[in-house]
Amino acid sequence: VTPVTYIPVQMQKQCVSAAERIRGKPYEAFFDTELLVPADRLDLIQRGPMPEAFHVRPNPVDVERSIREIDAFPDAGWALVDGSVAFVQSRMFMPGVTVEIMRWWFLWHANEPERYSLWFPHAHVSNTVSDRDRYQDEALSYGERLYNNTNTVLEYIGPSLVGIDIHFQSPEELGLNPAFIEAGGFAFNASAWNAPSFAPDTAFSLMIHLGRDTEQGFEFISRYWIGAHADLNRYPGGEHAPAVLETMGFGPDELEGLAYELSVHDMTEFHHLAGFLPDLYRKFS
Amino acid sequence: VTPVTYIPVQMQKQCVSAAERIRGKPYEAFFDTELLVPADRLDLIQRGPMPEAFHVRPNPVDVERSIREIDAFPDAGWALVDGSVAFVQSRMFMPGVTVEIMRWWFLWHANEPERYSLWFPHAHVSNTVSDRDRYQDEALSYGERLYNNTNTVLEYIGPSLVGIDIHFQSPEELGLNPAFIEAGGFAFNASAWNAPSFAPDTAFSLMIHLGRDTEQGFEFISRYWIGAHADLNRYPGGEHAPAVLETMGFGPDELEGLAYELSVHDMTEFHHLAGFLPDLYRKFS
């Protein structure tokens, strides 16, 4: 691992605010502002976009194929796909983390913005859950609490503060084949379709987070698409994405820049989370 | 030292072009795309702007004072000064580099864009010298060749490609006191006032590069201001800087962001240069 050498000014300032806000919380000791990233990822994301062989489209067939053939893919990468959608992919192993711990984290962190800030102190501003009572109801299953219970996050991706409505759903609801999930042993899922908070009826993003326990720790597989693509039209309002992107002033160059920023964000936040999550779980679960 | 963990997409692509362009040049072996930065600098520039005690204004009295008291200043830092000018400062020691070597570099690199790209392969696009014959005339002194012989550089500062007219001048022409230069033993100077290439008659920047030989190697002291400030009005067209900034859409937030970007750029390019310059000099001087 190696220290992060660049943090946008807005994120530097957000980290200062978050450090003040978290003071006195019982989990304050887990607020760590030293960001480290895996050194072996850098060459994968700092030397331009992935070649076309690794461009995956946001439809179930291509998603499943890319995960079945995961050993052939680089462990991290980004690209502009079909000229209109940012694509980011990553795979990491988290020693000491399990499916159970990661499920706990997804249900625990959203209850307070201070908890959310542990994950990425410089970038994570707040997370509001649509049906808070259901989210907190320990009599319900993970899926009953998380799925179709919108998380509205406010976070920096690079220098931009973005509001995103995250609609977590089961793999099946998102269109993945149950046989694929079962064959892969993906006991963990935090996949979703997303809308910008300013245009909540427009799906402009698909996010796949699947995980499984392995001997090297929790294997975490992520795929993100943000933008407009015919394959996103299966999600609510996906057909309005081109108009929303135009409102945002996002053409191909901006989308490609966003893909790289999101790749850096993903690498940073999940590596950071993996560092403190086992201890946090032991203390607060 | 530690590897750079973030490179804007535009700079990643520039590096690929530069690598192609330099092929076959006699100094191609010195083209190194692995960027490293000093780890002890990161906390100085990643935790917000410098406190006001270190805000230096771009006038000779304040510049000289800040350099006389240099041991009290952090070795790197940035800030928005007086709400209208980006300020960046740094100090580094370069083992194996001397005043003579650094003078040679400033006169050697500007003759071909490929040479300029050695310095920062991802960021440096081209450098055109106003009076090329004078620049190359080895019968003239360093100052006779460099001063008032405009370098028009095209380079990325962060994700932005900027054209800058660099007007190198002697310390005295820029307003510094000869007694200060002599007392400090600053045998090296590459200071300048700068204008945006799209508004060449408007000084919107002062850059101080002073150096001296020490037992720890070449000591290199840099100070940059970009923006509008009454103290810049001593340079040609400085009074038009506010209008130029407005054209650029640069308010206080953009200037502060630029200060940080320039701080990262300065740290990266001079550390990179220091790494290969002694060997390059031995081979090509």
XYZ file of C-alpha atoms in Angstrom:
570
model
C 0.000 0.000 0.000
C 1.017 3.571 -0.580
C -0.263 6.975 0.617
C -2.666 8.952 -1.557
C -0.770 11.841 -3.143
C -3.684 13.967 -4.374
C -6.855 15.119 -2.636
C -9.004 17.839 -4.249
C -9.305 21.012 -2.163
C -13.041 20.513 -1.576
C -12.356 17.048 -0.168
C -9.547 18.347 2.038
C -12.020 20.803 3.568
C -14.754 18.187 3.890
C -12.347 16.048 5.906
C -11.794 18.903 8.352
C -15.582 19.333 8.811
C -16.106 15.605 9.222
C -13.380 15.419 11.889
C -15.163 18.131 13.881
C -18.575 16.526 13.433
C -17.539 13.078 14.617
C -16.052 14.250 17.906
C -17.664 12.460 20.860
C -19.185 9.620 18.844
C -18.426 6.193 20.362
C -16.728 5.102 17.120
C -14.648 8.263 16.780
C -11.415 6.262 17.151
C -12.148 4.610 13.795
C -12.097 7.948 11.964
C -8.795 7.733 10.103
C -7.794 10.521 7.734
C -4.664 8.772 6.399
C -5.657 7.405 3.014
C -3.714 4.467 1.616
C -4.271 2.636 -1.653
C -2.887 -0.628 -3.059
C 0.275 0.189 -5.009
C -0.380 -2.578 -7.538
C -3.551 -0.808 -8.723
C -1.861 2.361 -9.872
C -0.534 1.176 -13.210
C -3.953 -0.325 -13.967
C -5.773 3.002 -13.754
C -3.112 5.644 -14.472
C -2.171 4.620 -17.995
C -5.327 5.429 -19.872
C -8.629 3.609 -20.294
C -8.959 -0.168 -20.541
C -8.771 -1.623 -24.070
C -12.056 -2.485 -25.758
C -11.768 -6.178 -24.862
C -12.650 -5.140 -21.310
C -15.502 -2.773 -22.157
C -18.570 -4.284 -20.540
C -22.093 -3.070 -21.330
C -24.663 -2.684 -18.559
C -26.849 -5.633 -19.501
C -27.168 -8.870 -17.528
C -25.578 -11.102 -20.159
C -22.412 -9.008 -20.450
C -22.221 -8.374 -16.699
C -22.468 -12.065 -15.899
C -19.931 -13.006 -18.552
C -17.430 -10.432 -17.253
C -17.749 -11.828 -13.744
C -17.573 -15.453 -14.833
C -14.355 -14.619 -16.700
C -13.075 -12.375 -13.927
C -9.582 -13.876 -13.841
C -9.048 -12.610 -17.389
C -9.900 -9.023 -16.377
C -7.509 -6.571 -14.727
C -8.270 -6.005 -11.027
C -9.150 -2.388 -11.720
C -9.908 -0.255 -14.741
C -12.103 2.336 -16.342
C -13.294 3.333 -19.799
C -15.877 5.251 -21.755
C -18.132 2.562 -23.244
C -20.010 3.075 -26.499
C -19.264 6.798 -26.287
C -21.997 7.502 -23.753
C -21.463 5.680 -20.481
C -18.639 5.730 -17.920
C -17.609 2.196 -16.909
C -15.529 1.262 -13.875
C -14.660 -2.187 -12.611
C -12.671 -3.562 -9.697
C -12.046 -6.672 -7.663
C -10.422 -6.821 -4.268
C -9.883 -9.218 -1.386
C -10.477 -8.020 2.168
C -8.755 -10.134 4.822
C -10.759 -10.389 8.035
C -13.984 -9.286 6.342
C -16.868 -11.712 5.698
C -20.246 -11.640 3.997
C -21.818 -11.213 7.411
C -19.583 -8.265 8.330
C -20.186 -6.490 5.029
C -23.951 -6.917 5.354
C -23.733 -5.475 8.849
C -21.764 -2.493 7.522
C -24.292 -1.681 4.795
C -27.108 -1.608 7.361
C -25.137 0.069 10.153
C -23.381 2.943 8.380
C -26.440 4.625 6.885
C -27.975 5.564 10.204
C -25.740 8.569 10.858
C -23.682 10.764 8.508
C -20.763 10.421 10.939
C -20.728 6.656 10.403
C -20.827 7.169 6.647
C -17.835 9.525 6.936
C -15.684 6.744 8.471
C -15.749 5.062 5.082
C -14.108 7.965 3.216
C -13.620 10.969 5.501
C -12.805 13.358 2.669
C -15.630 12.389 0.330
C -18.661 11.126 2.245
C -20.934 13.910 3.419
C -24.274 12.278 4.250
C -26.570 9.338 3.572
C -30.319 9.470 4.190
C -32.459 6.333 4.107
C -35.957 6.529 2.707
C -37.667 4.217 5.250
C -35.532 4.476 8.340
C -37.722 2.253 10.547
C -37.534 -0.594 8.068
C -33.765 -0.096 7.662
C -33.276 -0.456 11.405
C -35.729 -3.317 12.012
C -33.549 -6.204 13.142
C -36.469 -8.627 12.873
C -36.229 -8.299 9.078
C -33.694 -9.898 6.757
C -30.842 -7.997 5.075
C -32.759 -7.790 1.812
C -36.014 -6.783 3.460
C -34.218 -3.894 5.114
C -31.974 -2.740 2.239
C -33.774 -3.442 -1.021
C -36.032 -0.772 -2.478
C -35.224 1.422 0.490
C -33.559 4.349 -1.210
C -30.232 5.628 0.128
C -29.784 9.270 -0.854
C -26.072 9.931 -0.597
C -24.202 13.193 -0.849
C -20.544 12.651 -1.666
C -17.583 14.016 -3.550
C -16.502 12.134 -6.649
C -13.305 13.951 -7.457
C -13.912 17.674 -6.961
C -17.672 17.426 -7.610
C -20.239 17.124 -4.841
C -22.962 14.840 -6.165
C -26.302 13.737 -4.784
C -27.289 10.203 -5.813
C -30.411 8.178 -5.071
C -29.247 4.580 -4.701
C -31.988 2.015 -5.254
C -30.596 -1.232 -3.885
C -32.323 -4.310 -5.267
C -31.826 -8.045 -5.326
C -29.705 -9.364 -8.194
C -32.865 -10.869 -9.705
C -34.788 -7.587 -9.662
C -31.841 -5.948 -11.408
C -32.002 -8.626 -14.089
C -29.229 -11.021 -13.082
C -29.913 -14.712 -13.334
C -30.387 -16.484 -9.963
C -28.459 -19.446 -11.359
C -25.478 -17.142 -12.008
C -25.585 -15.812 -8.435
C -25.835 -19.292 -7.004
C -23.099 -20.768 -9.193
C -20.758 -17.926 -8.181
C -21.605 -18.286 -4.497
C -22.304 -14.571 -4.219
C -23.857 -14.498 -0.764
C -23.358 -10.747 -0.574
C -25.146 -8.235 -2.758
C -25.366 -4.449 -2.585
C -26.198 -3.780 -6.222
C -28.475 -0.960 -7.305
C -29.714 1.276 -10.019
C -29.102 4.945 -9.308
C -30.590 8.288 -10.221
C -29.192 11.775 -9.742
C -30.986 13.315 -6.738
C -31.943 16.299 -8.873
C -33.659 13.976 -11.404
C -34.857 11.110 -9.184
C -37.010 9.542 -11.899
C -34.087 8.956 -14.252
C -31.943 5.825 -13.905
C -28.543 6.984 -15.136
C -26.394 4.403 -13.396
C -26.104 0.720 -12.592
C -23.861 -0.415 -9.738
C -22.974 -4.058 -9.120
C -21.472 -4.998 -5.766
C -21.254 -8.762 -5.309
C -19.183 -10.588 -2.713
C -18.285 -14.002 -1.411
C -16.163 -15.485 1.336
C -12.869 -16.988 0.190
C -9.680 -18.209 1.817
C -8.011 -14.866 1.068
C -10.835 -12.986 2.770
C -13.970 -11.375 1.422
C -13.850 -11.142 -2.372
C -15.566 -7.978 -3.478
C -16.480 -7.430 -7.127
C -17.688 -4.042 -8.329
C -18.971 -2.725 -11.649
C -20.301 0.780 -12.195
C -21.877 2.478 -15.165
C -22.874 6.144 -15.183
C -24.332 7.853 -18.210
C -26.757 6.928 -20.947
C -26.991 3.557 -22.629
C -29.794 1.572 -24.268
C -28.996 -1.236 -21.819
C -29.921 1.052 -18.919
C -33.422 1.580 -20.297
C -34.624 -1.510 -18.423
C -34.374 0.615 -15.242
C -36.928 3.339 -14.412
C -36.526 6.417 -16.589
C -33.293 5.233 -18.217
C -34.539 6.660 -21.498
C -34.305 10.174 -20.014
C -30.612 9.836 -19.207
C -29.386 11.560 -22.403
C -31.410 14.672 -21.549
C -30.165 14.640 -17.945
C -26.554 14.358 -19.098
C -27.107 17.301 -21.397
C -28.447 19.329 -18.447
C -25.297 18.392 -16.531
C -23.093 19.441 -19.455
C -21.676 15.915 -19.628
C -20.352 14.853 -23.025
C -17.906 12.028 -23.795
C -14.867 13.780 -22.273
C -16.660 14.526 -19.006
C -17.961 10.963 -18.806
C -14.501 9.544 -19.385
C -13.083 11.864 -16.723
C -15.854 10.720 -14.366
C -14.962 7.087 -15.042
C -11.393 7.692 -13.873
C -12.521 9.743 -10.854
C -14.935 6.994 -9.851
C -12.186 4.411 -10.284
C -9.958 6.375 -7.887
C -12.904 6.842 -5.499
C -13.766 3.128 -5.521
C -10.143 2.086 -4.940
C -9.778 4.557 -2.080
C -13.038 3.988 -0.234
C -13.064 0.190 -0.298
C -9.428 -0.124 0.630
C -10.008 2.311 3.507
C -13.128 0.455 4.649
C -11.370 -2.913 4.573
C -8.713 -1.519 6.907
C -10.989 -0.788 9.872
C -14.135 -2.847 9.245
C -13.189 -6.072 11.085
C -12.294 -4.154 14.265
C -15.328 -1.879 13.993
C -17.567 -4.925 13.657
C -16.058 -6.591 16.712
C -16.697 -3.488 18.761
C -20.091 -2.299 17.507
C -22.014 -5.212 16.039
C 9.483 8.993 -1.883
C 6.189 7.489 -2.891
C 4.407 6.884 -6.217
C 1.868 9.401 -7.485
C -1.626 7.950 -7.010
C -3.643 10.319 -9.194
C -3.071 11.545 -12.746
C -5.890 13.362 -14.587
C -7.095 11.555 -17.716
C -5.868 14.307 -20.026
C -2.384 13.979 -18.540
C -2.450 10.193 -18.863
C -3.143 10.608 -22.567
C -0.520 13.314 -22.961
C 2.054 10.923 -21.523
C 1.189 8.341 -24.170
C 1.648 10.940 -26.949
C 4.898 12.188 -25.474
C 6.270 8.639 -25.288
C 5.567 8.184 -28.995
C 7.019 11.555 -29.920
C 10.317 11.086 -28.101
C 11.151 7.764 -29.761
C 14.549 7.922 -31.466
C 15.776 11.016 -29.653
C 19.294 10.557 -28.229
C 17.986 11.324 -24.711
C 14.997 8.967 -24.976
C 16.382 6.770 -22.154
C 15.763 9.667 -19.734
C 12.032 9.701 -20.472
C 10.644 8.175 -17.285
C 6.884 7.913 -16.824
C 7.042 6.667 -13.214
C 6.238 9.689 -11.094
C 7.446 9.754 -7.492
C 6.997 12.517 -4.927
C 8.543 13.111 -1.505
C 6.283 11.462 1.099
C 7.029 14.146 3.693
C 5.380 16.789 1.504
C 1.941 15.206 1.442
C 0.690 16.317 4.830
C 1.885 19.845 4.049
C -0.352 20.224 1.012
C -3.242 17.770 1.578
C -4.685 19.238 4.756
C -6.013 22.527 3.520
C -4.375 25.875 2.758
C -1.505 27.350 4.765
C -2.491 29.553 7.711
C -2.373 33.319 7.188
C 1.016 33.642 8.855
C 2.468 32.091 5.702
C 0.475 34.119 3.174
C 3.047 36.079 1.206
C 2.093 38.932 -1.100
C 3.799 39.347 -4.489
C 5.858 42.407 -3.636
C 9.649 42.480 -3.219
C 9.614 43.301 0.499
C 7.358 40.378 1.430
C 9.069 37.994 -0.993
C 12.508 38.804 0.418
C 11.306 38.532 4.004
C 9.720 35.119 3.351
C 12.982 33.844 1.879
C 15.160 35.336 4.602
C 12.946 33.587 7.181
C 12.667 30.417 5.112
C 13.425 28.055 7.983
C 10.208 29.208 9.676
C 8.118 28.312 6.603
C 6.848 24.837 5.754
C 8.723 23.245 2.840
C 5.564 23.285 0.731
C 2.176 24.937 0.865
C -0.519 26.811 -0.949
C -3.225 29.369 -0.201
C -5.566 31.931 -1.676
C -4.020 35.282 -0.690
C -6.131 38.408 -0.214
C -9.043 36.651 -1.910
C -7.705 37.205 -5.412
C -4.385 35.510 -5.986
C -3.273 31.865 -5.800
C -0.026 31.488 -3.851
C 2.263 28.459 -3.858
C 5.630 28.046 -2.181
C 8.194 25.287 -1.934
C 11.781 24.558 -1.025
C 13.702 21.479 -1.950
C 17.254 20.148 -1.992
C 18.520 18.319 -5.075
C 21.551 16.103 -4.430
C 23.955 15.995 -7.368
C 22.507 19.146 -8.944
C 24.415 22.439 -8.969
C 23.806 26.028 -10.061
C 25.729 25.253 -13.233
C 23.654 22.172 -14.015
C 20.349 23.939 -13.418
C 21.398 26.853 -15.663
C 22.320 24.359 -18.366
C 18.897 22.704 -18.018
C 16.967 25.957 -18.410
C 18.834 26.728 -21.625
C 18.901 23.171 -22.974
C 15.337 21.950 -22.470
C 13.526 24.700 -24.346
C 14.999 23.827 -27.729
C 12.707 20.855 -28.398
C 9.305 19.914 -26.996
C 10.630 16.376 -26.453
C 13.278 17.702 -24.081
C 10.640 19.712 -22.217
C 8.553 16.533 -21.865
C 11.366 14.766 -19.951
C 10.678 17.157 -17.082
C 7.054 16.078 -16.600
C 5.993 13.584 -19.296
C 2.289 13.826 -18.442
C 2.031 17.598 -18.247
C 4.576 19.285 -20.505
C 3.389 19.656 -24.095
C 5.629 22.277 -25.688
C 7.861 25.278 -25.089
C 8.612 27.856 -27.774
C 11.325 30.456 -27.305
C 10.811 33.936 -28.709
C 14.394 34.546 -29.951
C 15.771 31.093 -30.591
C 19.124 32.235 -31.974
C 19.852 34.251 -28.867
C 18.702 31.362 -26.649
C 21.164 29.015 -28.320
C 24.115 31.414 -28.582
C 26.767 29.902 -26.359
C 28.900 33.027 -26.652
C 26.353 34.836 -24.478
C 25.889 34.586 -20.727
C 23.003 32.705 -19.075
C 21.123 35.962 -18.438
C 21.770 37.321 -21.899
C 20.244 34.184 -23.369
C 17.290 33.685 -20.961
C 16.156 37.091 -19.765
C 13.474 38.896 -21.733
C 13.418 36.010 -24.191
C 9.861 34.812 -23.776
C 9.190 31.099 -23.261
C 5.680 30.249 -24.410
C 4.810 27.011 -22.675
C 1.826 24.764 -23.175
C 1.282 22.479 -20.206
C -1.330 20.803 -18.069
C -1.837 22.181 -14.592
C -4.181 19.600 -13.171
C -6.729 18.740 -15.862
C -6.429 22.130 -17.613
C -4.200 22.722 -20.614
C -2.822 26.236 -20.226
C -0.674 28.413 -22.440
C 1.631 30.749 -20.521
C 4.092 33.367 -21.724
C 7.002 33.276 -19.278
C 9.069 36.463 -19.217
C 12.264 35.539 -17.406
C 14.077 38.509 -15.952
C 16.945 39.219 -13.599
C 15.980 39.501 -9.918
C 16.694 43.228 -10.109
C 14.379 43.798 -13.091
C 11.636 41.990 -11.200
C 12.155 44.344 -8.264
C 14.286 42.285 -5.889
C 17.158 44.012 -4.121
C 20.641 43.039 -5.399
C 21.867 43.121 -1.782
C 19.258 40.470 -0.888
C 20.364 38.227 -3.756
C 24.007 38.629 -2.831
C 23.466 38.078 0.901
C 21.514 34.890 0.161
C 24.127 33.644 -2.305
C 21.451 32.980 -4.921
C 23.692 32.291 -7.903
C 20.774 30.725 -9.761
C 17.725 32.625 -10.969
C 14.861 31.627 -13.239
C 12.277 34.104 -11.991
C 9.707 35.664 -14.285
C 6.478 37.504 -14.669
C 3.933 35.596 -16.705
C 0.956 36.317 -18.908
C -1.711 33.971 -20.241
C -0.868 33.287 -23.901
C -4.389 34.375 -24.866
C -3.827 37.767 -23.166
C -0.091 38.310 -23.620
C -0.195 41.932 -22.480
C -1.522 41.086 -19.021
C 0.859 40.082 -16.229
C -1.255 37.777 -14.086
C 1.533 35.851 -12.391
C 4.884 36.228 -10.681
C 7.191 33.224 -10.375
C 10.307 33.219 -8.212
C 12.868 30.460 -8.736
C 16.083 31.108 -6.813
C 18.791 28.573 -6.091
C 22.150 28.112 -4.432
C 24.691 25.359 -3.947
C 24.737 23.817 -0.471
C 26.254 20.758 1.176
C 22.922 18.921 0.785
C 22.833 19.669 -2.925
C 21.206 22.429 -4.918
C 18.720 24.345 -2.762
C 15.795 25.410 -4.887
C 13.300 27.972 -3.612
C 10.070 28.618 -5.507
C 7.221 31.080 -5.053
C 4.299 31.423 -7.456
C 1.392 33.811 -7.600
C -1.374 33.579 -10.189
C -4.345 35.892 -10.236
C -4.937 39.558 -9.600
C -3.233 41.625 -6.925
C -2.291 45.290 -6.587
C 1.300 44.140 -5.985
C 1.347 42.608 -9.492
C 0.582 45.971 -11.077
C 4.311 46.756 -11.209
C 4.508 44.229 -14.073
C 3.202 45.011 -17.584
C -0.586 45.016 -17.746
C -1.060 43.693 -14.204
C -3.979 46.063 -13.807
C -5.913 44.097 -16.457
C -5.658 40.812 -14.515
C -9.097 41.118 -12.855
C -10.773 41.355 -16.277
C -8.739 38.405 -17.604
C -9.704 36.276 -14.608
C -13.338 37.128 -15.202
C -12.987 36.003 -18.824
C -11.521 32.747 -17.538
C -14.409 32.318 -15.093
C -11.904 32.303 -12.219
C -13.303 33.417 -8.861
C -11.850 32.734 -5.391
C -12.740 28.994 -5.403
C -11.134 28.392 -8.796
C -8.015 30.324 -7.752
C -7.715 28.333 -4.547
C -8.136 25.095 -6.512
C -5.455 26.296 -8.934
C -3.115 27.004 -6.008
C -3.376 23.387 -4.883
C -3.023 22.037 -8.431
C 0.080 24.158 -8.972
C 1.486 22.965 -5.664
C 1.074 19.334 -6.784
C 2.540 20.218 -10.200
C 5.572 21.967 -8.669
C 6.243 19.084 -6.262
C 5.959 16.530 -9.049
C 7.956 18.252 -11.777
C 10.923 19.374 -9.694
C 11.235 16.093 -7.868
C 11.129 14.294 -11.212
C 13.695 16.645 -12.754
C 16.061 16.249 -9.806
C 16.005 12.490 -10.332
C 17.521 12.447 -13.812
C 19.179 15.846 -14.226
C 22.704 15.012 -12.959
C 22.962 12.013 -15.316
C 21.424 13.893 -18.240
C 23.928 16.711 -17.732
C 26.869 14.312 -17.668
C 25.733 12.818 -20.940
C 24.510 15.838 -22.930
C 26.196 18.988 -21.636
